[in-house]
PDB file of C-alpha atoms in Angstrom:
ATOM      1  CA  ILE A  11      12.812  -8.446  37.461  1.00  0.00           C
ATOM      2  CA  ASP A  12      14.175 -11.398  35.831  1.00  0.00           C
ATOM      3  CA  GLU A  13      10.235 -13.218  35.794  1.00  0.00           C
ATOM      4  CA  LEU A  14       9.899 -10.048  33.672  1.00  0.00           C
ATOM      5  CA  LEU A  15      13.232 -10.519  31.616  1.00  0.00           C
ATOM      6  CA  GLY A  16      12.589 -13.828  31.135  1.00  0.00           C
ATOM      7  CA  ARG A  17       9.191 -14.381  29.706  1.00  0.00           C
ATOM      8  CA  TYR A  18       8.791 -10.864  27.850  1.00  0.00           C
ATOM      9  CA  ILE A  19      11.562  -9.058  27.285  1.00  0.00           C
ATOM     10  CA  GLU A  20      13.739 -12.049  25.795  1.00  0.00           C
ATOM     11  CA  PRO A  21      10.826 -13.339  23.656  1.00  0.00           C
ATOM     12  CA  MET A  22      10.454  -9.886  22.794  1.00  0.00           C
ATOM     13  CA  ASN A  23      13.766  -9.359  21.800  1.00  0.00           C
ATOM     14  CA  ASP A  24      14.078 -12.634  19.497  1.00  0.00           C
ATOM     15  CA  PHE A  25      11.446 -11.801  17.462  1.00  0.00           C
ATOM     16  CA  VAL A  26      12.635  -8.718  16.890  1.00  0.00           C
ATOM     17  CA  ASP A  27      15.794  -9.441  15.783  1.00  0.00           C
ATOM     18  CA  GLU A  28      14.608 -12.834  13.338  1.00  0.00           C
ATOM     19  CA  ILE A  29      12.126  -9.979  12.141  1.00  0.00           C
ATOM     20  CA  ARG A  30      15.459  -7.709  11.513  1.00  0.00           C
ATOM     21  CA  HIS A  31      17.437 -10.314   9.965  1.00  0.00           C
ATOM     22  CA  HIS A  32      14.824 -11.774   6.867  1.00  0.00           C
ATOM     23  CA  ARG A  33      15.797 -11.524   3.813  1.00  0.00           C
ATOM     24  CA  LYS A  34      12.798  -9.311   2.777  1.00  0.00           C
ATOM     25  CA  PHE A  35      12.935  -6.868   5.988  1.00  0.00           C
ATOM     26  CA  VAL A  36      14.073  -3.415   5.160  1.00  0.00           C
ATOM     27  CA  GLU A  37      15.860  -0.616   6.811  1.00  0.00           C
ATOM     28  CA  LEU A  38      13.918   1.688   5.520  1.00  0.00           C
ATOM     29  CA  THR A  39      11.099   4.334   5.961  1.00  0.00           C
ATOM     30  CA  GLU A  40       6.998   3.257   4.875  1.00  0.00           C
ATOM     31  CA  ASP A  41       7.206   5.818   1.679  1.00  0.00           C
ATOM     32  CA  GLU A  42      11.038   4.318   0.675  1.00  0.00           C
ATOM     33  CA  VAL A  43       9.489   1.132   1.301  1.00  0.00           C
ATOM     34  CA  ASP A  44       6.644   2.039  -0.971  1.00  0.00           C
ATOM     35  CA  GLU A  45       8.835   3.439  -4.130  1.00  0.00           C
ATOM     36  CA  LYS A  46      10.676   0.896  -4.017  1.00  0.00           C
ATOM     37  CA  LEU A  47       7.989  -1.818  -4.142  1.00  0.00           C
ATOM     38  CA  LYS A  48       6.456   0.603  -6.844  1.00  0.00           C
ATOM     39  CA  ALA A  49       9.720  -0.038  -8.836  1.00  0.00           C
ATOM     40  CA  GLU A  50      10.065  -3.737  -8.701  1.00  0.00           C
ATOM     41  CA  LYS A  51       6.603  -4.098  -9.199  1.00  0.00           C
ATOM     42  CA  LYS A  52       6.549  -2.088 -12.504  1.00  0.00           C
ATOM     43  CA  ALA A  53       9.838  -4.516 -13.881  1.00  0.00           C
ATOM     44  CA  ASN A  54       7.542  -7.297 -12.317  1.00  0.00           C
ATOM     45  CA  PRO A  55       3.572  -6.473 -13.343  1.00  0.00           C
ATOM     46  CA  ALA A  56       2.618  -9.786 -12.635  1.00  0.00           C
ATOM     47  CA  GLY A  57       4.668 -10.779  -9.210  1.00  0.00           C
ATOM     48  CA  ILE A  58       3.296  -9.006  -5.818  1.00  0.00           C
ATOM     49  CA  PRO A  59       6.316  -7.642  -4.517  1.00  0.00           C
ATOM     50  CA  TYR A  60       6.478  -6.935  -0.111  1.00  0.00           C
ATOM     51  CA  ALA A  61       8.936  -6.039   1.938  1.00  0.00           C
ATOM     52  CA  PHE A  62       8.959  -5.310   5.985  1.00  0.00           C
ATOM     53  CA  CYS A  63       9.812  -2.531   7.586  1.00  0.00           C
ATOM     54  CA  TRP A  64       8.896  -0.868  10.979  1.00  0.00           C
ATOM     55  CA  MET A  65       5.942   1.584  11.364  1.00  0.00           C
ATOM     56  CA  ASP A  66       7.289   5.165  11.315  1.00  0.00           C
ATOM     57  CA  MET A  67       4.501   6.227  13.708  1.00  0.00           C
ATOM     58  CA  HIS A  68       3.896   2.955  16.102  1.00  0.00           C
ATOM     59  CA  PRO A  69       6.916   1.327  18.493  1.00  0.00           C
ATOM     60  CA  GLY A  70       6.647  -1.743  18.479  1.00  0.00           C
ATOM     61  CA  TYR A  71       4.864  -2.779  15.472  1.00  0.00           C
ATOM     62  CA  ALA A  72       6.019  -3.999  11.638  1.00  0.00           C
ATOM     63  CA  SER A  73       4.726  -3.091   8.074  1.00  0.00           C
ATOM     64  CA  LEU A  74       3.693  -5.988   6.048  1.00  0.00           C
ATOM     65  CA  ARG A  75       3.961  -3.902   3.071  1.00  0.00           C
ATOM     66  CA  PHE A  76       3.090  -4.989  -1.306  1.00  0.00           C
ATOM     67  CA  VAL A  77       2.090  -3.362  -4.643  1.00  0.00           C
ATOM     68  CA  SER A  78      -0.527  -6.003  -5.602  1.00  0.00           C
ATOM     69  CA  SER A  79      -1.783  -3.177  -8.513  1.00  0.00           C
ATOM     70  CA  SER A  80      -0.471  -0.028  -8.321  1.00  0.00           C
ATOM     71  CA  THR A  81      -1.417   1.592  -5.150  1.00  0.00           C
ATOM     72  CA  PRO A  82       0.690   0.523  -1.987  1.00  0.00           C
ATOM     73  CA  ARG A  83      -0.432  -1.102   0.741  1.00  0.00           C
ATOM     74  CA  ASN A  84      -0.059  -2.410   4.195  1.00  0.00           C
ATOM     75  CA  HIS A  85      -0.681  -5.035   7.167  1.00  0.00           C
ATOM     76  CA  PRO A  86       0.571  -3.721  11.022  1.00  0.00           C
ATOM     77  CA  ILE A  87       2.281  -6.729  12.390  1.00  0.00           C
ATOM     78  CA  GLY A  88       2.234  -6.708  16.080  1.00  0.00           C
ATOM     79  CA  ILE A  89       5.342  -8.218  17.250  1.00  0.00           C
ATOM     80  CA  SER A  90       4.637  -9.792  21.385  1.00  0.00           C
ATOM     81  CA  PRO A  91       6.364 -11.996  23.780  1.00  0.00           C
ATOM     82  CA  LYS A  92       3.916 -14.729  21.868  1.00  0.00           C
ATOM     83  CA  GLY A  93       4.796 -14.097  18.341  1.00  0.00           C
ATOM     84  CA  PHE A  94       3.887 -12.382  15.899  1.00  0.00           C
ATOM     85  CA  SER A  95       0.311 -11.088  15.472  1.00  0.00           C
ATOM     86  CA  TRP A  96      -1.542  -9.985  12.220  1.00  0.00           C
ATOM     87  CA  GLY A  97      -5.284  -9.467  12.221  1.00  0.00           C
ATOM     88  CA  ALA A  98      -6.987 -11.721  14.213  1.00  0.00           C
ATOM     89  CA  ARG A  99      -4.344 -14.586  13.979  1.00  0.00           C
ATOM     90  CA  SER A 100      -0.433 -15.415  15.728  1.00  0.00           C
ATOM     91  CA  PHE A 101       2.463 -16.827  13.844  1.00  0.00           C
ATOM     92  CA  LEU A 102       5.481 -18.066  16.089  1.00  0.00           C
ATOM     93  CA  THR A 103       7.841 -17.750  13.025  1.00  0.00           C
ATOM     94  CA  VAL A 104       7.518 -14.822  10.131  1.00  0.00           C
ATOM     95  CA  GLU A 105       7.594 -17.449   7.861  1.00  0.00           C
ATOM     96  CA  GLN A 106       4.398 -18.778   8.744  1.00  0.00           C
ATOM     97  CA  LEU A 107       3.485 -15.449   8.606  1.00  0.00           C
ATOM     98  CA  ILE A 108       4.862 -14.909   4.978  1.00  0.00           C
ATOM     99  CA  ASN A 109       3.447 -18.414   3.925  1.00  0.00           C
ATOM    100  CA  GLU A 110      -0.275 -17.447   4.872  1.00  0.00           C
ATOM    101  CA  PHE A 111       0.202 -13.685   3.585  1.00  0.00           C
ATOM    102  CA  LYS A 112       0.872 -15.487  -0.199  1.00  0.00           C
ATOM    103  CA  LYS A 113      -1.890 -18.022   0.291  1.00  0.00           C
ATOM    104  CA  ASN A 114      -4.242 -14.617   0.782  1.00  0.00           C
ATOM    105  CA  PRO A 115      -2.493 -11.109   0.697  1.00  0.00           C
ATOM    106  CA  ARG A 116      -5.518  -9.148   1.002  1.00  0.00           C
ATOM    107  CA  GLY A 117      -5.849 -10.978   4.339  1.00  0.00           C
ATOM    108  CA  SER A 118      -7.437 -14.077   6.272  1.00  0.00           C
ATOM    109  CA  SER A 119     -11.204 -12.629   5.703  1.00  0.00           C
ATOM    110  CA  ALA A 120     -12.142 -12.286   2.931  1.00  0.00           C
ATOM    111  CA  THR A 121     -14.627  -9.382   3.527  1.00  0.00           C
ATOM    112  CA  ARG A 122     -11.157  -7.107   5.367  1.00  0.00           C
ATOM    113  CA  LYS A 123      -9.186  -5.123   3.409  1.00  0.00           C
ATOM    114  CA  PRO A 124      -5.800  -4.406   3.013  1.00  0.00           C
ATOM    115  CA  VAL A 125      -5.235  -1.095   4.968  1.00  0.00           C
ATOM    116  CA  PRO A 126      -4.312   1.969   2.675  1.00  0.00           C
ATOM    117  CA  SER A 127      -0.312   2.944   3.788  1.00  0.00           C
ATOM    118  CA  GLN A 128      -0.997   6.341   5.688  1.00  0.00           C
ATOM    119  CA  ALA A 129      -3.465   4.839   7.591  1.00  0.00           C
ATOM    120  CA  PRO A 130      -3.182   1.616   9.927  1.00  0.00           C
ATOM    121  CA  LYS A 131      -5.045   0.090  11.991  1.00  0.00           C
ATOM    122  CA  PRO A 132      -4.594  -1.510  15.459  1.00  0.00           C
ATOM    123  CA  ILE A 133      -4.275  -4.845  15.183  1.00  0.00           C
ATOM    124  CA  ALA A 134      -4.827  -8.264  17.929  1.00  0.00           C
ATOM    125  CA  SER A 135      -2.384  -8.725  20.088  1.00  0.00           C
ATOM    126  CA  THR A 136      -1.072  -8.504  23.401  1.00  0.00           C
ATOM    127  CA  LEU A 137       0.726  -4.870  22.450  1.00  0.00           C
ATOM    128  CA  PRO A 138      -1.629  -1.333  22.857  1.00  0.00           C
ATOM    129  CA  PRO A 139      -2.902  -0.554  19.684  1.00  0.00           C
ATOM    130  CA  PRO A 140      -0.980   1.780  18.199  1.00  0.00           C
ATOM    131  CA  PRO A 141      -2.763   5.448  18.128  1.00  0.00           C
ATOM    132  CA  LYS A 142      -5.290   6.235  15.170  1.00  0.00           C
ATOM    133  CA  PRO A 143      -3.075   8.561  12.755  1.00  0.00           C
ATOM    134  CA  ALA A 144      -4.002  12.248  12.282  1.00  0.00           C
ATOM    135  CA  PRO A 145      -6.120  13.390   9.847  1.00  0.00           C
ATOM    136  CA  PRO A 146      -4.643  14.619   6.918  1.00  0.00           C
ATOM    137  CA  ILE A 147      -4.382  18.564   6.346  1.00  0.00           C
TER     138      ILE A 147
END
């Protein structure tokens, strides 16, 4: 049990704390964050506002939400004992992840598009992928 705590639980807690205490993390629902970001975009059309929040339907994942034109988008961010994962890449700190996001908000691959706000896709990580969302009614 000590090994499980030391190798898995404690590192995960440290990464969760890091993202929760980041200046761009908000304790709002995904929809509330989208509305907040749309308002920021309207106030500053040249910028790309972004924020982190928890994914409502997928425990263990954060959502990096942003508005580059007018439609809110998101990237699921996995949290594992090895750090944060975005797509196929892993990052040891939130700042490293944000720096990569700022270089290419659409993602690390030119062919990969950001995930629409309401349809997260699984990402590569040590966590199991989140379940697929139910089709809209």
